Tab-separated table of C-alpha atoms and ligand atoms in Angstrom:
chain	number	residue	atom	x	y	z
A	1	UNK	CA	34.333	47.061	-39.682
A	2	UNK	CA	31.089	48.816	-39.462
A	3	UNK	CA	29.087	49.671	-42.057
A	4	UNK	CA	28.059	53.434	-42.621
A	5	UNK	CA	24.421	53.972	-42.456
A	6	UNK	CA	22.347	54.454	-45.317
A	7	UNK	CA	20.151	56.906	-43.859
A	8	UNK	CA	16.385	57.060	-45.160
A	9	UNK	CA	14.855	58.918	-42.770
A	10	UNK	CA	17.032	62.176	-43.191
A	11	UNK	CA	17.099	61.690	-47.279
A	12	UNK	CA	13.355	61.790	-46.814
A	13	UNK	CA	13.570	64.701	-44.880
A	14	UNK	CA	16.203	66.099	-47.817
A	15	UNK	CA	13.846	65.613	-50.586
A	16	UNK	CA	10.523	66.471	-48.937
A	17	UNK	CA	12.364	69.961	-47.932
A	18	UNK	CA	12.766	70.431	-51.818
A	19	UNK	CA	8.927	69.147	-52.524
A	20	UNK	CA	7.484	71.866	-50.268
A	21	UNK	CA	9.154	74.655	-52.182
A	22	UNK	CA	8.191	72.957	-55.716
A	23	UNK	CA	4.509	72.383	-54.076
A	24	UNK	CA	4.597	76.183	-53.219
A	25	UNK	CA	5.176	77.019	-56.845
A	26	UNK	CA	2.480	74.644	-58.122
A	27	UNK	CA	0.198	76.460	-55.727
A	28	UNK	CA	1.221	79.931	-57.838
A	29	UNK	CA	0.324	78.597	-60.863
A	30	UNK	CA	-2.895	77.467	-59.761
A	31	UNK	CA	-2.570	73.334	-59.170
A	32	UNK	CA	-2.773	71.816	-55.970
A	33	UNK	CA	-1.753	68.606	-56.168
A	34	UNK	CA	-3.930	65.765	-54.334
A	35	UNK	CA	-2.752	62.356	-53.525
A	36	UNK	CA	-5.520	60.147	-52.718
A	37	UNK	CA	-5.212	56.494	-50.936
A	38	UNK	CA	-7.187	53.523	-50.838
A	39	UNK	CA	-7.013	51.385	-47.886
A	40	UNK	CA	-9.167	48.306	-47.276
A	41	UNK	CA	-9.463	46.275	-44.206
A	42	UNK	CA	-7.944	46.641	-41.060
A	43	UNK	CA	-4.115	45.287	-41.454
A	44	UNK	CA	-2.398	47.475	-38.725
A	45	UNK	CA	0.811	47.880	-40.965
A	46	UNK	CA	-0.886	49.340	-43.784
A	47	UNK	CA	-2.612	51.306	-41.574
A	48	UNK	CA	-0.175	52.767	-40.290
A	49	UNK	CA	1.922	53.019	-43.750
A	50	UNK	CA	-1.111	55.188	-45.061
A	51	UNK	CA	-1.248	57.488	-41.885
A	52	UNK	CA	2.257	58.051	-42.974
A	53	UNK	CA	1.405	58.996	-46.563
A	54	UNK	CA	-1.113	61.659	-45.400
A	55	UNK	CA	0.968	62.953	-42.644
A	56	UNK	CA	4.012	63.366	-45.439
A	57	UNK	CA	1.550	65.099	-47.251
A	58	UNK	CA	0.645	67.617	-44.878
A	59	UNK	CA	4.449	68.477	-44.532
A	60	UNK	CA	4.975	69.491	-47.859
A	61	UNK	CA	1.539	70.852	-48.565
A	62	UNK	CA	-0.050	68.535	-50.904
A	63	UNK	CA	-4.230	67.812	-49.863
A	64	UNK	CA	-4.855	64.517	-48.410
A	65	UNK	CA	-7.737	62.326	-50.109
A	66	UNK	CA	-8.613	59.327	-48.207
A	67	UNK	CA	-10.821	56.392	-48.945
A	68	UNK	CA	-11.194	53.603	-46.352
A	69	UNK	CA	-13.107	50.358	-47.136
A	70	UNK	CA	-14.084	47.314	-44.311
A	71	UNK	CA	-12.129	44.383	-45.221
A	72	UNK	CA	-15.395	42.742	-46.147
A	73	UNK	CA	-15.985	45.127	-49.009
A	74	UNK	CA	-16.519	43.140	-52.477
A	75	UNK	CA	-14.276	43.488	-55.760
A	76	UNK	CA	-17.222	45.750	-57.171
A	77	UNK	CA	-16.974	48.506	-54.102
A	78	UNK	CA	-13.468	48.663	-54.147
A	79	UNK	CA	-13.521	49.256	-58.134
A	80	UNK	CA	-16.225	51.765	-57.469
A	81	UNK	CA	-13.631	53.882	-55.643
A	82	UNK	CA	-11.177	53.424	-57.938
A	83	UNK	CA	-13.577	54.992	-60.542
A	84	UNK	CA	-14.427	57.903	-58.445
A	85	UNK	CA	-10.548	58.885	-57.845
A	86	UNK	CA	-10.350	58.308	-61.492
A	87	UNK	CA	-13.087	61.049	-61.912
A	88	UNK	CA	-12.029	63.442	-59.372
A	89	UNK	CA	-10.068	66.340	-60.154
A	90	UNK	CA	-8.989	67.211	-56.901
A	91	UNK	CA	-7.091	63.825	-56.829
A	92	UNK	CA	-4.351	64.413	-59.126
A	93	UNK	CA	-2.613	60.690	-58.268
A	94	UNK	CA	-3.485	58.065	-55.925
A	95	UNK	CA	-2.843	54.420	-54.682
A	96	UNK	CA	-4.033	51.512	-53.619
A	97	UNK	CA	-2.931	50.049	-50.507
A	98	UNK	CA	-1.611	46.713	-50.932
A	99	UNK	CA	-1.919	44.217	-50.505
A	100	UNK	CA	-5.645	44.104	-50.655
A	101	UNK	CA	-7.799	41.385	-48.775
A	102	UNK	CA	-7.657	37.667	-49.985
A	103	UNK	CA	-10.164	37.026	-52.507
A	104	UNK	CA	-10.173	40.233	-54.076
A	105	UNK	CA	-8.346	40.543	-57.637
A	106	UNK	CA	-5.745	43.038	-57.448
A	107	UNK	CA	-4.937	42.728	-60.627
A	108	UNK	CA	-8.183	43.677	-61.558
A	109	UNK	CA	-8.522	46.683	-59.445
A	110	UNK	CA	-4.699	47.777	-60.662
A	111	UNK	CA	-5.645	47.548	-64.130
A	112	UNK	CA	-8.596	49.911	-63.271
A	113	UNK	CA	-7.008	52.657	-62.715
A	114	UNK	CA	-6.760	55.921	-64.431
A	115	UNK	CA	-2.369	54.992	-65.831
A	116	UNK	CA	-1.965	58.898	-65.667
A	117	UNK	CA	-3.015	59.282	-62.012
A	118	UNK	CA	-1.273	55.838	-61.065
A	119	UNK	CA	1.289	57.319	-57.961
A	120	UNK	CA	2.863	54.443	-57.418
A	121	UNK	CA	4.132	53.091	-61.112
A	122	UNK	CA	2.033	49.628	-60.808
A	123	UNK	CA	-0.240	50.133	-63.411
A	124	UNK	CA	0.590	47.658	-66.152
A	125	UNK	CA	0.561	50.551	-68.510
A	126	UNK	CA	3.065	52.365	-66.464
A	127	UNK	CA	5.234	48.828	-65.588
A	128	UNK	CA	4.781	48.451	-69.506
A	129	UNK	CA	6.567	52.066	-70.009
A	130	UNK	CA	9.342	50.609	-67.693
A	131	UNK	CA	10.226	47.453	-69.636
A	132	UNK	CA	9.966	49.913	-72.198
A	133	UNK	CA	12.179	52.484	-71.226
A	134	UNK	CA	9.705	54.950	-71.879
A	135	UNK	CA	9.037	57.903	-69.025
A	136	UNK	CA	7.040	56.721	-66.249
A	137	UNK	CA	6.330	56.945	-62.594
A	138	UNK	CA	8.576	54.564	-61.183
A	139	UNK	CA	7.691	51.973	-58.604
A	140	UNK	CA	8.291	54.067	-54.787
A	141	UNK	CA	10.625	51.268	-53.209
A	142	UNK	CA	12.799	50.451	-56.206
A	143	UNK	CA	13.423	54.207	-56.919
A	144	UNK	CA	13.715	55.233	-53.165
A	145	UNK	CA	16.491	53.055	-52.956
A	146	UNK	CA	17.987	53.780	-56.025
A	147	UNK	CA	17.768	57.783	-54.599
A	148	UNK	CA	19.256	56.569	-51.215
A	149	UNK	CA	22.570	54.531	-52.495
A	150	UNK	CA	23.181	57.569	-54.833
A	151	UNK	CA	22.824	60.055	-52.293
A	152	UNK	CA	25.324	58.449	-49.840
A	153	UNK	CA	27.501	57.635	-52.699
A	154	UNK	CA	27.750	54.185	-53.248
A	155	UNK	CA	28.440	52.875	-56.969
A	156	UNK	CA	26.010	51.258	-58.859
A	157	UNK	CA	26.878	51.448	-62.300
A	158	UNK	CA	28.998	47.930	-63.208
A	159	UNK	CA	27.874	46.787	-59.483
A	160	UNK	CA	27.016	42.868	-59.075
A	161	UNK	CA	23.401	43.528	-57.491
A	162	UNK	CA	21.637	40.493	-55.637
A	163	UNK	CA	17.623	41.501	-55.138
A	164	UNK	CA	15.798	38.638	-52.954
A	165	UNK	CA	12.261	38.775	-53.303
A	166	UNK	CA	10.130	38.952	-56.682
A	167	UNK	CA	6.931	40.489	-55.295
A	168	UNK	CA	5.010	43.279	-57.558
A	169	UNK	CA	6.100	46.225	-55.495
A	170	UNK	CA	9.716	45.515	-55.202
A	171	UNK	CA	11.681	42.539	-56.711
A	172	UNK	CA	9.982	42.207	-59.563
A	173	UNK	CA	10.244	45.979	-60.894
A	174	UNK	CA	13.811	46.677	-59.155
A	175	UNK	CA	15.788	44.784	-61.817
A	176	UNK	CA	14.323	46.628	-64.529
A	177	UNK	CA	15.606	50.305	-62.697
A	178	UNK	CA	18.733	48.141	-62.220
A	179	UNK	CA	19.672	47.702	-65.737
A	180	UNK	CA	18.793	50.889	-66.988
A	181	UNK	CA	21.457	52.538	-69.310
A	182	UNK	CA	21.371	55.013	-66.174
A	183	UNK	CA	22.641	52.619	-63.682
A	184	UNK	CA	24.009	49.694	-65.639
A	185	UNK	CA	24.092	47.274	-62.832
A	186	UNK	CA	24.254	43.468	-63.117
A	187	UNK	CA	21.681	42.044	-61.794
A	188	UNK	CA	20.624	38.541	-60.292
A	189	UNK	CA	17.463	37.926	-59.116
A	190	UNK	CA	16.601	35.279	-56.010
A	191	UNK	CA	13.495	33.898	-54.360
A	192	UNK	CA	12.441	30.886	-53.069
A	193	UNK	CA	13.202	28.589	-55.738
A	194	UNK	CA	16.838	29.968	-55.736
A	195	UNK	CA	19.375	26.481	-54.594
A	196	UNK	CA	22.155	28.290	-53.352
A	197	UNK	CA	21.242	31.696	-51.656
A	198	UNK	CA	24.324	32.091	-49.708
A	199	UNK	CA	26.661	31.352	-52.664
A	200	UNK	CA	25.032	34.372	-54.890
A	201	UNK	CA	25.031	36.571	-51.818
A	202	UNK	CA	28.648	36.256	-51.317
A	203	UNK	CA	29.539	37.774	-54.689
A	204	UNK	CA	27.322	40.916	-54.069
A	205	UNK	CA	27.928	44.753	-54.158
A	206	UNK	CA	24.892	45.749	-53.383
A	207	UNK	CA	22.400	43.472	-51.643
A	208	UNK	CA	18.469	44.304	-51.769
A	209	UNK	CA	17.044	41.826	-49.309
A	210	UNK	CA	13.405	41.791	-50.301
A	211	UNK	CA	12.027	38.468	-49.216
A	212	UNK	CA	9.791	39.103	-45.790
A	213	UNK	CA	11.745	36.214	-44.359
A	214	UNK	CA	13.241	37.197	-40.599
A	215	UNK	CA	17.180	37.315	-40.779
A	216	UNK	CA	17.680	35.876	-44.190
A	217	UNK	CA	20.719	37.884	-45.164
A	218	UNK	CA	23.772	36.805	-43.057
A	219	UNK	CA	27.103	38.061	-42.012
A	220	UNK	CA	29.249	35.016	-43.322
A	221	UNK	CA	27.152	35.757	-46.452
A	222	UNK	CA	27.603	39.044	-47.015
A	223	UNK	CA	31.542	40.787	-49.000
A	224	UNK	CA	33.458	42.750	-46.964
A	225	UNK	CA	32.205	45.915	-48.072
A	226	UNK	CA	29.017	45.264	-49.694
A	227	UNK	CA	26.173	47.727	-49.263
A	228	UNK	CA	23.299	45.852	-47.654
A	229	UNK	CA	19.195	47.406	-47.888
A	230	UNK	CA	16.924	45.513	-45.714
A	231	UNK	CA	13.385	45.949	-47.028
A	232	UNK	CA	11.714	42.669	-45.103
A	233	UNK	CA	9.500	43.238	-42.524
A	234	UNK	CA	8.780	40.878	-40.054
A	235	UNK	CA	7.266	41.085	-36.855
A	236	UNK	CA	8.667	39.908	-33.427
A	237	UNK	CA	6.189	38.435	-31.109
A	238	UNK	CA	6.161	41.711	-29.628
A	239	UNK	CA	5.077	43.720	-32.942
A	240	UNK	CA	8.298	45.117	-33.773
A	241	UNK	CA	10.109	44.744	-36.804
A	242	UNK	CA	12.430	42.529	-37.479
A	243	UNK	CA	14.306	42.966	-40.998
A	244	UNK	CA	15.584	40.335	-43.652
A	245	UNK	CA	19.114	41.166	-42.685
A	246	UNK	CA	20.885	39.873	-39.185
A	247	UNK	CA	22.358	42.959	-37.308
A	248	UNK	CA	25.358	41.011	-37.088
A	249	UNK	CA	25.906	42.204	-41.264
A	250	UNK	CA	26.931	45.399	-39.887
A	251	UNK	CA	29.780	44.227	-38.795
A	252	UNK	CA	30.950	42.839	-42.444
A	253	UNK	CA	29.108	45.310	-44.354
A	254	UNK	CA	30.682	48.496	-46.013
A	255	UNK	CA	26.530	50.389	-45.703
A	256	UNK	CA	23.773	49.418	-44.302
A	257	UNK	CA	20.312	50.558	-44.496
A	258	UNK	CA	18.314	50.175	-41.116
A	259	UNK	CA	14.956	48.399	-40.431
A	260	UNK	CA	12.909	50.595	-39.961
A	261	UNK	CA	14.464	54.502	-40.778
A	262	UNK	CA	15.904	53.060	-43.988
A	263	UNK	CA	13.720	51.692	-47.131
A	264	UNK	CA	10.419	52.706	-45.698
A	265	UNK	CA	11.017	56.922	-45.376
A	266	UNK	CA	12.310	56.691	-48.876
A	267	UNK	CA	9.253	54.652	-50.190
A	268	UNK	CA	7.174	57.598	-48.644
A	269	UNK	CA	9.226	60.040	-49.717
A	270	UNK	CA	9.088	58.820	-53.624
A	271	UNK	CA	5.339	58.880	-53.539
A	272	UNK	CA	5.361	62.671	-53.183
A	273	UNK	CA	8.044	62.786	-55.822
A	274	UNK	CA	5.690	60.821	-58.232
A	275	UNK	CA	2.209	62.900	-56.983
A	276	UNK	CA	4.529	66.402	-57.303
A	277	UNK	CA	5.826	65.443	-60.597
A	278	UNK	CA	2.704	64.468	-62.627
A	279	UNK	CA	1.624	68.040	-61.146
A	280	UNK	CA	4.366	69.685	-62.716
A	281	UNK	CA	4.026	68.070	-66.645
A	282	UNK	CA	0.196	68.761	-65.911
A	283	UNK	CA	1.503	72.456	-66.024
A	284	UNK	CA	3.849	71.596	-68.996
B	301	LIG	N1	0.516	50.572	-52.747
B	301	LIG	C1	1.223	50.119	-52.000
B	301	LIG	N2	1.346	49.479	-51.432
B	301	LIG	C2	2.208	48.912	-50.946
B	301	LIG	C3	3.784	49.730	-51.186
B	301	LIG	C4	4.002	50.607	-52.114
B	301	LIG	O1	4.731	50.667	-52.846
B	301	LIG	N3	2.443	50.683	-52.455
B	301	LIG	N4	4.851	48.949	-50.133
B	301	LIG	C5	4.438	48.195	-49.030
B	301	LIG	C6	4.206	48.980	-47.540
B	301	LIG	N5	4.946	50.498	-47.861
B	301	LIG	C7	4.249	51.545	-48.438
B	301	LIG	O2	3.010	51.126	-48.692
B	301	LIG	C8	5.325	51.183	-46.876
B	301	LIG	C9	6.301	50.618	-45.843
B	301	LIG	C10	7.175	50.874	-44.913
B	301	LIG	C11	6.756	52.350	-44.901
B	301	LIG	C12	7.840	52.707	-43.452
B	301	LIG	O3	7.818	54.012	-43.500
B	301	LIG	N6	8.132	52.309	-42.604
B	301	LIG	C13	9.095	53.020	-41.531
B	301	LIG	C14	8.640	51.810	-40.222
B	301	LIG	C15	7.044	52.002	-39.989
B	301	LIG	C16	6.882	51.092	-38.851
B	301	LIG	O4	7.036	51.333	-37.828
B	301	LIG	O5	6.071	49.812	-38.926
B	301	LIG	C17	10.549	52.568	-41.609
B	301	LIG	O6	11.128	51.678	-42.258
B	301	LIG	O7	11.140	53.764	-41.092
B	301	LIG	C18	6.233	53.032	-45.258
B	301	LIG	C19	5.668	52.488	-46.407
B	301	LIG	C20	3.797	47.317	-49.206
B	301	LIG	N7	2.357	47.759	-49.606
């Protein structure tokens, strides 16, 4: 069997096309959504992701506000920029690009953000709202994954889903989204402490691999017909992306997300959705 492609690039393009019209409607009402980004340090991956976010903004008509600090920036210097964007009326939503350099207290920075301007859904208040099933901006990668599955007609309701990884941007929030009544999936979360990962993977209808461990998911551990989402990013010696999913999995799976071209573009599209939805809420 050759798996069907969960095409993140095309799906993100369709979402952006819809957002372009919504941004134009907002501008007619006198509201210009503005996305701010705070990038600290010179990690080439983070620089690329942030540049992509601003390219997307330009495509749909969202204004861009970019703040960059050197890798030597102190906690206080980063927090000063957070306070500045909290106060800036042109910035209707913003993100702090993660990870922050070693030695910076990431949680303290996130907590300082105005939760109403949190475009990533990673402020503790918004994660709490998600736990309590209250309206909140949803974390971009998990929500992007759900949108990708839905738009390709993959059944989520009742599915056995295995999430591999427990990081703050994907692994932690992903089960919260999947177990809402609207999704009704059954979730197993695996991590470095999981004793027999293969045994869990073999039972899964949907695998979400977000461990950052190259080729962790192998063809022999995937149930025929399963949907497999590759979120992991490791780099080869030549700097090319190597995902968490071995290429042979495409021979067994029913659906597979390419990497690049799968979940990454959906993360960026979902960020724009959060910015536009917040601006729409502000005009009622
Ligand atoms: N504040 C946040 N930080 C981070 C998040 C996040 O959601 N919020 N997620 C990741 C990185 N990320 C978003 O910031 C991200 C990752 C990947 C892509 C993307 O478009 N990838 C392309 C490939 C790009 C390449 O060639 O390197 C793809 O998959 O096709 C966008 C955003 C960690 N930090």
